[in-house]
Amino acid sequence: YSRNIDDKLSDVGVMTVTINRSLTNSGRGAVYSAARTATETKLGYALPGNFDHVMFVLEDCYQDCGWAAYAYINAWGSVYKKNYYRYPGVQLHEIGHNLNLAHSGGLDGSTYTDHTCLMGNPLYQDDVGEMCFNPAKNFQIAEGGNAWYSGNVDVYNPSTAQPSFTTKTFVGIADYQNNPQNHPVTMKIESGGSSDYFMGFNRATGVNIDNDEADDEVTIVQVNGSNGLDYSQSYLRATLRQGETYRISNYKGSGKNLLITAETININANPGFAVVSLNFDNANVNPPTPQPTPLRPTPLPTTSAPTRACGNDVCLATENDVTCPADCADVELRTWSNDVGARAAEGIMFTVQAKRPLAITGISSFTQTTDNALTQIYTRPGGYILYADSENGWDLVFDDTIQHNGNSVL
C-alpha cells in the first residue's frame, strides 16, 4: 500500500466518492457499506490499507438520524454527518470507540455525562479539543489488549484480613512525560469482582487544558465489568477536592469500609500532584497529613485547602441569597448564536449543570428586528449533545408569538 494516491484526493487527506445508494431512502448501515465499497474501488485495495483510521463524512442524514457521529468498536471506521467532523471532541470520541473504549457516564448515572472524559461527550465546538480520558480509560489504554503506552499505572489490592493504611502520589495524564519520580497517572482499585474502581488526578493543563469538569481534582470512576481491560461503560463516582473523602462501603465484600481522601493537592508544583490516602477498616482514624514526595531537588511548597466561605464565588448548600448574597444572588447567563437570519439559525442550546436546587426565573431574547415571531423553548434531562437534530426526549415549555423589540421577556 505504498503507492501514491495524491491523484485520487480532492484535498489533503480527503477523498470524495459518489455512492450508488440514495441517502434519503437508505439506512446508515447501507450508506456506510456503499461508501466503503466506493472508496476501496477508487483506491484499488481494501480498507483500511495502511491507514490507522478512516473517517467517512456524509452530507447529511435522512433516516435514523439521532446522532452526530458513530464509530465501529475496536476497528478503524467512523462516520460523521454534516459538519460534526469539524469538532475535535467528536472526532476523538469516535476514535476512542475505534480504540475499544466505551462511553463514560457521570455522577447522575447517565451514559454520556462524565465530562472529565472525552468518552462522555463534553466538548462540542470546533476550537476546543485538548482533553483526555478518565482513569478507567487511561488504565485500559495502558494495560488492555490494544495497549499503546505502558508504565505509570498502579493497582491497589489489599488483604481484607486486617486494617491497612497507605498513601499514593499522582500526577495528571498531561504530565505523563514530565514525571521524574514515575508517580502513577491512574490506579486500579480492585473490587473483588470485575467492576473495579479507578482513580487519578484530573490535572487541567497541557493536553487536558480544555477539561470540562472537576479541574485539578481527584476523580474516582467505576466500570461495569471487564476489570478495566476491555470495552466497558464507566461511571464517575466521586470528584474530590483537597480534604474531601469518598467511602466504598462493604469493600470487596468484607463488610468494612474503604475511605479514600484527597490529602494534598498542589498545582503550583511542576508537575502538579495529588497525595491520596486509602484507609481500609479505620486503620488510622486520624492520620497525619502526609508529606508529599519531592518532585524536584528543591522541595516545592504545597497549597493549603481552598477556603470554603462566603465570597468564594460558589453558592454552597449551606448558603443562600440572604446569608451570602455575594455568592448566591440572582445570576444571569448570556449566550448567543453567530448565525444571522431565521433561516440560518438552528437555535441556541446550552446545558445547566446544577450542584444544588435552582430555579430559572426568566429567559430574555435580544434580536435585530422588531417583528412578531414564534418563539419556542424546549428542555430535556441531561445534555443536548447528540440530540440537537432530534425531537426525542425534548419537552416544549414555551410556545408563543412575541414581539422582538430589543430585550423581550418571554
PDB file of C-alpha atoms in Angstrom, residues 141-401:
ATOM      1  CA  ILE A 141      -5.235   2.119  27.104  1.00  0.00           C
ATOM      2  CA  ALA A 142      -2.128   1.258  29.138  1.00  0.00           C
ATOM      3  CA  GLU A 143      -2.943  -2.316  30.172  1.00  0.00           C
ATOM      4  CA  GLY A 144      -5.668  -3.639  27.854  1.00  0.00           C
ATOM      5  CA  GLY A 145      -5.341  -5.828  24.801  1.00  0.00           C
ATOM      6  CA  ASN A 146      -4.504  -2.925  22.490  1.00  0.00           C
ATOM      7  CA  ALA A 147      -2.187  -1.115  24.912  1.00  0.00           C
ATOM      8  CA  TRP A 148      -0.194   1.672  23.269  1.00  0.00           C
ATOM      9  CA  TYR A 149       1.682   3.089  26.243  1.00  0.00           C
ATOM     10  CA  SER A 150       2.944   1.445  29.406  1.00  0.00           C
ATOM     11  CA  GLY A 151       4.060   2.263  32.914  1.00  0.00           C
ATOM     12  CA  ASN A 152       2.861   4.837  35.425  1.00  0.00           C
ATOM     13  CA  VAL A 153      -0.119   2.726  36.482  1.00  0.00           C
ATOM     14  CA  ASP A 154      -0.702   1.157  39.878  1.00  0.00           C
ATOM     15  CA  VAL A 155      -3.024  -1.428  41.433  1.00  0.00           C
ATOM     16  CA  TYR A 156      -4.465  -1.308  44.967  1.00  0.00           C
ATOM     17  CA  ASN A 157      -5.479  -4.769  46.166  1.00  0.00           C
ATOM     18  CA  PRO A 158      -5.087  -5.052  49.957  1.00  0.00           C
ATOM     19  CA  SER A 159      -5.893  -8.052  52.087  1.00  0.00           C
ATOM     20  CA  THR A 160      -9.175  -7.638  53.946  1.00  0.00           C
ATOM     21  CA  ALA A 161      -7.925  -9.759  56.844  1.00  0.00           C
ATOM     22  CA  GLN A 162      -6.667  -6.709  58.741  1.00  0.00           C
ATOM     23  CA  PRO A 163      -6.836  -2.894  58.634  1.00  0.00           C
ATOM     24  CA  SER A 164      -4.387  -1.072  56.363  1.00  0.00           C
ATOM     25  CA  PHE A 165      -3.441   2.495  55.540  1.00  0.00           C
ATOM     26  CA  THR A 166      -1.411   3.750  52.586  1.00  0.00           C
ATOM     27  CA  THR A 167      -0.829   6.934  50.600  1.00  0.00           C
ATOM     28  CA  LYS A 168      -0.152   7.438  46.905  1.00  0.00           C
ATOM     29  CA  THR A 169       1.066  10.443  44.940  1.00  0.00           C
ATOM     30  CA  PHE A 170      -0.479  11.020  41.497  1.00  0.00           C
ATOM     31  CA  VAL A 171       0.320  13.296  38.576  1.00  0.00           C
ATOM     32  CA  GLY A 172      -2.113  14.085  35.777  1.00  0.00           C
ATOM     33  CA  ILE A 173      -2.091  12.307  32.436  1.00  0.00           C
ATOM     34  CA  ALA A 174      -0.961  15.597  30.855  1.00  0.00           C
ATOM     35  CA  ASP A 175       2.307  15.239  32.822  1.00  0.00           C
ATOM     36  CA  TYR A 176       2.927  11.650  31.737  1.00  0.00           C
ATOM     37  CA  GLN A 177       6.279  12.700  30.228  1.00  0.00           C
ATOM     38  CA  ASN A 178       7.001  15.287  32.951  1.00  0.00           C
ATOM     39  CA  ASN A 179       7.170  12.812  35.807  1.00  0.00           C
ATOM     40  CA  PRO A 180      10.730  12.269  37.095  1.00  0.00           C
ATOM     41  CA  GLN A 181       9.535  10.300  40.143  1.00  0.00           C
ATOM     42  CA  ASN A 182       7.401   7.973  37.980  1.00  0.00           C
ATOM     43  CA  HIS A 183       4.259   8.585  40.002  1.00  0.00           C
ATOM     44  CA  PRO A 184       1.150   6.808  38.701  1.00  0.00           C
ATOM     45  CA  VAL A 185      -1.286   8.628  36.418  1.00  0.00           C
ATOM     46  CA  THR A 186      -4.002   6.076  37.181  1.00  0.00           C
ATOM     47  CA  MET A 187      -4.647   3.418  39.816  1.00  0.00           C
ATOM     48  CA  LYS A 188      -6.931   0.405  39.695  1.00  0.00           C
ATOM     49  CA  ILE A 189      -8.721  -0.312  42.982  1.00  0.00           C
ATOM     50  CA  GLU A 190      -9.653  -3.973  42.979  1.00  0.00           C
ATOM     51  CA  SER A 191     -13.291  -4.504  43.910  1.00  0.00           C
ATOM     52  CA  GLY A 192     -13.242  -8.257  44.376  1.00  0.00           C
ATOM     53  CA  GLY A 193     -15.142  -8.663  41.089  1.00  0.00           C
ATOM     54  CA  SER A 194     -14.980  -7.367  37.527  1.00  0.00           C
ATOM     55  CA  SER A 195     -16.498  -3.930  38.282  1.00  0.00           C
ATOM     56  CA  ASP A 196     -13.338  -2.302  39.599  1.00  0.00           C
ATOM     57  CA  TYR A 197     -12.697   1.308  40.588  1.00  0.00           C
ATOM     58  CA  PHE A 198     -10.075   3.593  39.062  1.00  0.00           C
ATOM     59  CA  MET A 199      -8.541   6.760  40.462  1.00  0.00           C
ATOM     60  CA  GLY A 200      -6.422   9.594  39.055  1.00  0.00           C
ATOM     61  CA  PHE A 201      -5.553  13.285  39.323  1.00  0.00           C
ATOM     62  CA  ASN A 202      -7.569  15.315  36.803  1.00  0.00           C
ATOM     63  CA  ARG A 203      -4.903  17.982  36.222  1.00  0.00           C
ATOM     64  CA  ALA A 204      -6.279  20.607  33.839  1.00  0.00           C
ATOM     65  CA  THR A 205      -3.155  21.592  31.937  1.00  0.00           C
ATOM     66  CA  GLY A 206      -1.366  20.865  28.659  1.00  0.00           C
ATOM     67  CA  VAL A 207      -3.208  18.281  26.581  1.00  0.00           C
ATOM     68  CA  ASN A 208      -6.009  18.327  29.181  1.00  0.00           C
ATOM     69  CA  ILE A 209      -6.427  22.107  29.413  1.00  0.00           C
ATOM     70  CA  ASP A 210      -9.958  22.006  27.918  1.00  0.00           C
ATOM     71  CA  ASN A 211     -11.205  19.533  30.545  1.00  0.00           C
ATOM     72  CA  ASP A 212     -14.858  20.299  31.290  1.00  0.00           C
ATOM     73  CA  GLU A 213     -15.450  19.030  34.852  1.00  0.00           C
ATOM     74  CA  ALA A 214     -13.630  18.734  38.203  1.00  0.00           C
ATOM     75  CA  ASP A 215     -10.480  20.630  37.184  1.00  0.00           C
ATOM     76  CA  ASP A 216      -7.461  19.720  39.344  1.00  0.00           C
ATOM     77  CA  GLU A 217      -9.450  17.305  41.492  1.00  0.00           C
ATOM     78  CA  VAL A 218      -9.019  13.619  42.297  1.00  0.00           C
ATOM     79  CA  THR A 219     -11.522  11.572  40.304  1.00  0.00           C
ATOM     80  CA  ILE A 220     -12.838   8.077  41.032  1.00  0.00           C
ATOM     81  CA  VAL A 221     -14.514   6.025  38.309  1.00  0.00           C
ATOM     82  CA  GLN A 222     -16.098   2.553  38.289  1.00  0.00           C
ATOM     83  CA  VAL A 223     -16.528   0.232  35.297  1.00  0.00           C
ATOM     84  CA  ASN A 224     -19.437  -2.113  34.658  1.00  0.00           C
ATOM     85  CA  GLY A 225     -17.165  -5.106  34.058  1.00  0.00           C
ATOM     86  CA  SER A 226     -14.132  -6.480  32.199  1.00  0.00           C
ATOM     87  CA  ASN A 227     -11.794  -5.487  35.077  1.00  0.00           C
ATOM     88  CA  GLY A 228     -10.980  -2.319  33.187  1.00  0.00           C
ATOM     89  CA  LEU A 229      -9.153  -4.252  30.474  1.00  0.00           C
ATOM     90  CA  ASP A 230     -11.790  -4.319  27.738  1.00  0.00           C
ATOM     91  CA  TYR A 231     -14.810  -2.455  26.389  1.00  0.00           C
ATOM     92  CA  SER A 232     -16.997  -1.430  29.343  1.00  0.00           C
ATOM     93  CA  GLN A 233     -19.234   1.501  30.268  1.00  0.00           C
ATOM     94  CA  SER A 234     -17.780   3.533  33.135  1.00  0.00           C
ATOM     95  CA  TYR A 235     -19.403   5.888  35.647  1.00  0.00           C
ATOM     96  CA  LEU A 236     -17.926   8.780  37.600  1.00  0.00           C
ATOM     97  CA  ARG A 237     -18.347   8.017  41.318  1.00  0.00           C
ATOM     98  CA  ALA A 238     -16.600  10.959  43.014  1.00  0.00           C
ATOM     99  CA  THR A 239     -14.622  14.139  42.437  1.00  0.00           C
ATOM    100  CA  LEU A 240     -12.525  15.129  45.444  1.00  0.00           C
ATOM    101  CA  ARG A 241     -11.054  18.474  46.372  1.00  0.00           C
ATOM    102  CA  GLN A 242      -8.335  18.669  48.992  1.00  0.00           C
ATOM    103  CA  GLY A 243      -9.661  17.314  52.304  1.00  0.00           C
ATOM    104  CA  GLU A 244     -12.680  15.510  50.834  1.00  0.00           C
ATOM    105  CA  THR A 245     -13.317  11.771  51.283  1.00  0.00           C
ATOM    106  CA  TYR A 246     -15.147   9.086  49.294  1.00  0.00           C
ATOM    107  CA  ARG A 247     -16.389   5.908  51.011  1.00  0.00           C
ATOM    108  CA  ILE A 248     -16.593   2.487  49.353  1.00  0.00           C
ATOM    109  CA  SER A 249     -18.874   0.509  51.652  1.00  0.00           C
ATOM    110  CA  ASN A 250     -18.527  -3.248  52.113  1.00  0.00           C
ATOM    111  CA  TYR A 251     -15.210  -3.149  50.272  1.00  0.00           C
ATOM    112  CA  LYS A 252     -14.513  -6.461  48.497  1.00  0.00           C
ATOM    113  CA  GLY A 253     -17.448  -7.984  50.382  1.00  0.00           C
ATOM    114  CA  SER A 254     -15.683  -7.575  53.724  1.00  0.00           C
ATOM    115  CA  GLY A 255     -18.469  -5.660  55.429  1.00  0.00           C
ATOM    116  CA  LYS A 256     -15.915  -2.905  56.126  1.00  0.00           C
ATOM    117  CA  ASN A 257     -15.287   0.492  54.582  1.00  0.00           C
ATOM    118  CA  LEU A 258     -12.512   1.837  52.383  1.00  0.00           C
ATOM    119  CA  LEU A 259     -12.060   5.598  52.820  1.00  0.00           C
ATOM    120  CA  ILE A 260     -10.297   7.486  50.020  1.00  0.00           C
ATOM    121  CA  THR A 261      -9.168  11.011  50.945  1.00  0.00           C
ATOM    122  CA  ALA A 262      -7.504  13.720  48.870  1.00  0.00           C
ATOM    123  CA  GLU A 263      -4.929  14.734  51.476  1.00  0.00           C
ATOM    124  CA  THR A 264      -2.913  17.216  49.408  1.00  0.00           C
ATOM    125  CA  ILE A 265      -3.434  18.852  46.017  1.00  0.00           C
ATOM    126  CA  ASN A 266      -0.616  21.066  44.730  1.00  0.00           C
ATOM    127  CA  ILE A 267      -0.974  22.698  41.308  1.00  0.00           C
ATOM    128  CA  ASN A 268       1.871  25.167  41.909  1.00  0.00           C
ATOM    129  CA  ALA A 269       4.460  22.386  41.738  1.00  0.00           C
ATOM    130  CA  ASN A 270       5.985  21.215  38.460  1.00  0.00           C
ATOM    131  CA  PRO A 271       4.409  18.827  37.783  1.00  0.00           C
ATOM    132  CA  GLY A 272       1.297  19.388  39.851  1.00  0.00           C
ATOM    133  CA  PHE A 273       0.390  16.437  42.054  1.00  0.00           C
ATOM    134  CA  ALA A 274      -2.189  14.988  44.437  1.00  0.00           C
ATOM    135  CA  VAL A 275      -1.483  12.864  47.518  1.00  0.00           C
ATOM    136  CA  VAL A 276      -4.307  10.433  48.281  1.00  0.00           C
ATOM    137  CA  SER A 277      -4.750   8.190  51.325  1.00  0.00           C
ATOM    138  CA  LEU A 278      -6.538   4.834  51.261  1.00  0.00           C
ATOM    139  CA  ASN A 279      -7.749   3.788  54.688  1.00  0.00           C
ATOM    140  CA  PHE A 280      -9.288   0.319  54.995  1.00  0.00           C
ATOM    141  CA  ASP A 281     -11.245  -0.562  58.125  1.00  0.00           C
ATOM    142  CA  ASN A 282     -10.190   2.548  60.090  1.00  0.00           C
ATOM    143  CA  ALA A 283      -6.549   1.526  60.244  1.00  0.00           C
ATOM    144  CA  ASN A 284      -5.685   5.057  61.260  1.00  0.00           C
ATOM    145  CA  VAL A 285      -8.719   7.171  62.078  1.00  0.00           C
ATOM    146  CA  ASN A 286      -6.798  10.425  62.314  1.00  0.00           C
ATOM    147  CA  PRO A 287      -3.760  10.033  60.075  1.00  0.00           C
ATOM    148  CA  PRO A 288      -1.265  12.875  59.987  1.00  0.00           C
ATOM    149  CA  THR A 289      -1.163  14.870  56.792  1.00  0.00           C
ATOM    150  CA  PRO A 290       1.424  13.036  54.659  1.00  0.00           C
ATOM    151  CA  GLN A 291       4.415  14.902  53.354  1.00  0.00           C
ATOM    152  CA  PRO A 292       4.476  14.964  49.535  1.00  0.00           C
ATOM    153  CA  THR A 293       7.326  13.229  47.780  1.00  0.00           C
ATOM    154  CA  PRO A 294       9.639  15.965  46.437  1.00  0.00           C
ATOM    155  CA  LEU A 295       9.203  16.297  42.704  1.00  0.00           C
ATOM    156  CA  ARG A 296      12.345  18.432  42.295  1.00  0.00           C
ATOM    157  CA  PRO A 297      15.659  18.562  44.173  1.00  0.00           C
ATOM    158  CA  THR A 298      14.377  21.718  45.881  1.00  0.00           C
ATOM    159  CA  PRO A 299      11.156  20.980  47.812  1.00  0.00           C
ATOM    160  CA  LEU A 300       8.165  22.882  46.480  1.00  0.00           C
ATOM    161  CA  PRO A 301       5.513  24.495  48.685  1.00  0.00           C
ATOM    162  CA  THR A 302       2.078  22.931  48.914  1.00  0.00           C
ATOM    163  CA  THR A 303      -1.120  24.891  48.608  1.00  0.00           C
ATOM    164  CA  SER A 304      -3.498  24.946  51.513  1.00  0.00           C
ATOM    165  CA  ALA A 305      -7.025  23.634  51.209  1.00  0.00           C
ATOM    166  CA  PRO A 306      -9.313  26.013  49.345  1.00  0.00           C
ATOM    167  CA  THR A 307     -11.287  28.236  51.696  1.00  0.00           C
ATOM    168  CA  ARG A 308     -14.975  27.491  51.550  1.00  0.00           C
ATOM    169  CA  ALA A 309     -16.785  30.538  52.829  1.00  0.00           C
ATOM    170  CA  CYS A 310     -18.988  33.353  51.666  1.00  0.00           C
ATOM    171  CA  GLY A 311     -17.224  35.305  48.943  1.00  0.00           C
ATOM    172  CA  ASN A 312     -15.562  32.380  47.145  1.00  0.00           C
ATOM    173  CA  ASP A 313     -17.887  32.627  44.069  1.00  0.00           C
ATOM    174  CA  VAL A 314     -19.525  29.273  44.947  1.00  0.00           C
ATOM    175  CA  CYS A 315     -23.054  29.107  46.359  1.00  0.00           C
ATOM    176  CA  LEU A 316     -22.768  26.220  48.816  1.00  0.00           C
ATOM    177  CA  ALA A 317     -25.657  24.093  50.056  1.00  0.00           C
ATOM    178  CA  THR A 318     -25.348  25.857  53.442  1.00  0.00           C
ATOM    179  CA  GLU A 319     -25.634  29.335  51.859  1.00  0.00           C
ATOM    180  CA  ASN A 320     -28.485  31.288  50.285  1.00  0.00           C
ATOM    181  CA  ASP A 321     -29.157  34.738  48.862  1.00  0.00           C
ATOM    182  CA  VAL A 322     -29.776  36.088  52.383  1.00  0.00           C
ATOM    183  CA  THR A 323     -26.824  34.615  54.276  1.00  0.00           C
ATOM    184  CA  CYS A 324     -24.386  35.044  51.372  1.00  0.00           C
ATOM    185  CA  PRO A 325     -25.655  37.391  48.626  1.00  0.00           C
ATOM    186  CA  ALA A 326     -22.112  37.687  47.236  1.00  0.00           C
ATOM    187  CA  ASP A 327     -22.257  34.059  46.053  1.00  0.00           C
ATOM    188  CA  CYS A 328     -25.981  33.276  45.873  1.00  0.00           C
ATOM    189  CA  ALA A 329     -27.637  36.364  44.389  1.00  0.00           C
ATOM    190  CA  ASP A 330     -29.549  36.007  41.144  1.00  0.00           C
ATOM    191  CA  VAL A 331     -27.184  35.464  38.231  1.00  0.00           C
ATOM    192  CA  GLU A 332     -27.651  35.834  34.509  1.00  0.00           C
ATOM    193  CA  LEU A 333     -26.259  33.567  31.801  1.00  0.00           C
ATOM    194  CA  ARG A 334     -25.764  35.232  28.443  1.00  0.00           C
ATOM    195  CA  THR A 335     -25.271  33.204  25.296  1.00  0.00           C
ATOM    196  CA  TRP A 336     -25.707  33.869  21.626  1.00  0.00           C
ATOM    197  CA  SER A 337     -25.655  32.445  18.124  1.00  0.00           C
ATOM    198  CA  ASN A 338     -23.323  33.619  15.397  1.00  0.00           C
ATOM    199  CA  ASP A 339     -25.935  32.697  12.782  1.00  0.00           C
ATOM    200  CA  VAL A 340     -27.840  35.650  11.324  1.00  0.00           C
ATOM    201  CA  GLY A 341     -31.317  35.244   9.916  1.00  0.00           C
ATOM    202  CA  ALA A 342     -34.203  32.995  10.831  1.00  0.00           C
ATOM    203  CA  ARG A 343     -33.374  30.555   8.079  1.00  0.00           C
ATOM    204  CA  ALA A 344     -29.729  30.183   9.145  1.00  0.00           C
ATOM    205  CA  ALA A 345     -30.130  29.892  12.906  1.00  0.00           C
ATOM    206  CA  GLU A 346     -30.761  26.472  14.412  1.00  0.00           C
ATOM    207  CA  GLY A 347     -31.483  27.766  17.889  1.00  0.00           C
ATOM    208  CA  ILE A 348     -29.308  28.299  20.941  1.00  0.00           C
ATOM    209  CA  MET A 349     -28.629  25.258  23.116  1.00  0.00           C
ATOM    210  CA  PHE A 350     -26.881  25.113  26.470  1.00  0.00           C
ATOM    211  CA  THR A 351     -26.602  22.779  29.436  1.00  0.00           C
ATOM    212  CA  VAL A 352     -27.281  23.802  33.051  1.00  0.00           C
ATOM    213  CA  GLN A 353     -25.342  21.600  35.463  1.00  0.00           C
ATOM    214  CA  ALA A 354     -26.705  22.365  38.937  1.00  0.00           C
ATOM    215  CA  LYS A 355     -24.818  21.407  42.081  1.00  0.00           C
ATOM    216  CA  ARG A 356     -27.803  22.392  44.230  1.00  0.00           C
ATOM    217  CA  PRO A 357     -31.518  23.126  43.592  1.00  0.00           C
ATOM    218  CA  LEU A 358     -32.013  26.191  41.403  1.00  0.00           C
ATOM    219  CA  ALA A 359     -34.857  27.975  39.655  1.00  0.00           C
ATOM    220  CA  ILE A 360     -34.784  29.581  36.226  1.00  0.00           C
ATOM    221  CA  THR A 361     -36.988  32.642  36.700  1.00  0.00           C
ATOM    222  CA  GLY A 362     -36.913  34.112  33.224  1.00  0.00           C
ATOM    223  CA  ILE A 363     -35.456  33.999  29.759  1.00  0.00           C
ATOM    224  CA  SER A 364     -34.903  37.102  27.656  1.00  0.00           C
ATOM    225  CA  SER A 365     -34.114  37.419  23.966  1.00  0.00           C
ATOM    226  CA  PHE A 366     -32.272  40.129  22.087  1.00  0.00           C
ATOM    227  CA  THR A 367     -32.815  40.367  18.362  1.00  0.00           C
ATOM    228  CA  GLN A 368     -32.060  42.677  15.494  1.00  0.00           C
ATOM    229  CA  THR A 369     -35.708  43.125  14.458  1.00  0.00           C
ATOM    230  CA  THR A 370     -38.996  44.243  15.996  1.00  0.00           C
ATOM    231  CA  ASP A 371     -41.069  41.635  14.185  1.00  0.00           C
ATOM    232  CA  ASN A 372     -43.685  39.416  15.794  1.00  0.00           C
ATOM    233  CA  ALA A 373     -42.218  35.913  15.691  1.00  0.00           C
ATOM    234  CA  LEU A 374     -42.946  32.467  17.048  1.00  0.00           C
ATOM    235  CA  THR A 375     -40.606  31.680  19.927  1.00  0.00           C
ATOM    236  CA  GLN A 376     -40.266  28.191  21.394  1.00  0.00           C
ATOM    237  CA  ILE A 377     -38.304  26.925  24.401  1.00  0.00           C
ATOM    238  CA  TYR A 378     -37.549  23.249  24.921  1.00  0.00           C
ATOM    239  CA  THR A 379     -35.859  21.406  27.773  1.00  0.00           C
ATOM    240  CA  ARG A 380     -34.660  17.862  28.362  1.00  0.00           C
ATOM    241  CA  PRO A 381     -32.925  15.998  31.218  1.00  0.00           C
ATOM    242  CA  GLY A 382     -29.198  15.528  30.699  1.00  0.00           C
ATOM    243  CA  GLY A 383     -27.300  17.339  27.952  1.00  0.00           C
ATOM    244  CA  TYR A 384     -28.299  18.308  24.440  1.00  0.00           C
ATOM    245  CA  ILE A 385     -25.259  16.723  22.755  1.00  0.00           C
ATOM    246  CA  LEU A 386     -26.318  14.138  20.146  1.00  0.00           C
ATOM    247  CA  TYR A 387     -29.921  15.393  20.429  1.00  0.00           C
ATOM    248  CA  ALA A 388     -29.581  18.718  18.589  1.00  0.00           C
ATOM    249  CA  ASP A 389     -31.271  17.295  15.484  1.00  0.00           C
ATOM    250  CA  SER A 390     -33.795  15.046  17.230  1.00  0.00           C
ATOM    251  CA  GLU A 391     -37.112  15.754  18.959  1.00  0.00           C
ATOM    252  CA  ASN A 392     -36.749  12.677  21.177  1.00  0.00           C
ATOM    253  CA  GLY A 393     -36.807  13.480  24.881  1.00  0.00           C
ATOM    254  CA  TRP A 394     -37.467  17.230  24.498  1.00  0.00           C
ATOM    255  CA  ASP A 395     -40.343  18.945  26.361  1.00  0.00           C
ATOM    256  CA  LEU A 396     -41.875  22.123  24.953  1.00  0.00           C
ATOM    257  CA  VAL A 397     -42.209  24.583  27.867  1.00  0.00           C
ATOM    258  CA  PHE A 398     -42.908  27.820  25.951  1.00  0.00           C
ATOM    259  CA  ASP A 399     -44.673  28.256  22.619  1.00  0.00           C
ATOM    260  CA  ASP A 400     -45.971  31.720  21.777  1.00  0.00           C
ATOM    261  CA  THR A 401     -45.597  34.651  19.418  1.00  0.00           C
TER     262      THR A 401
END
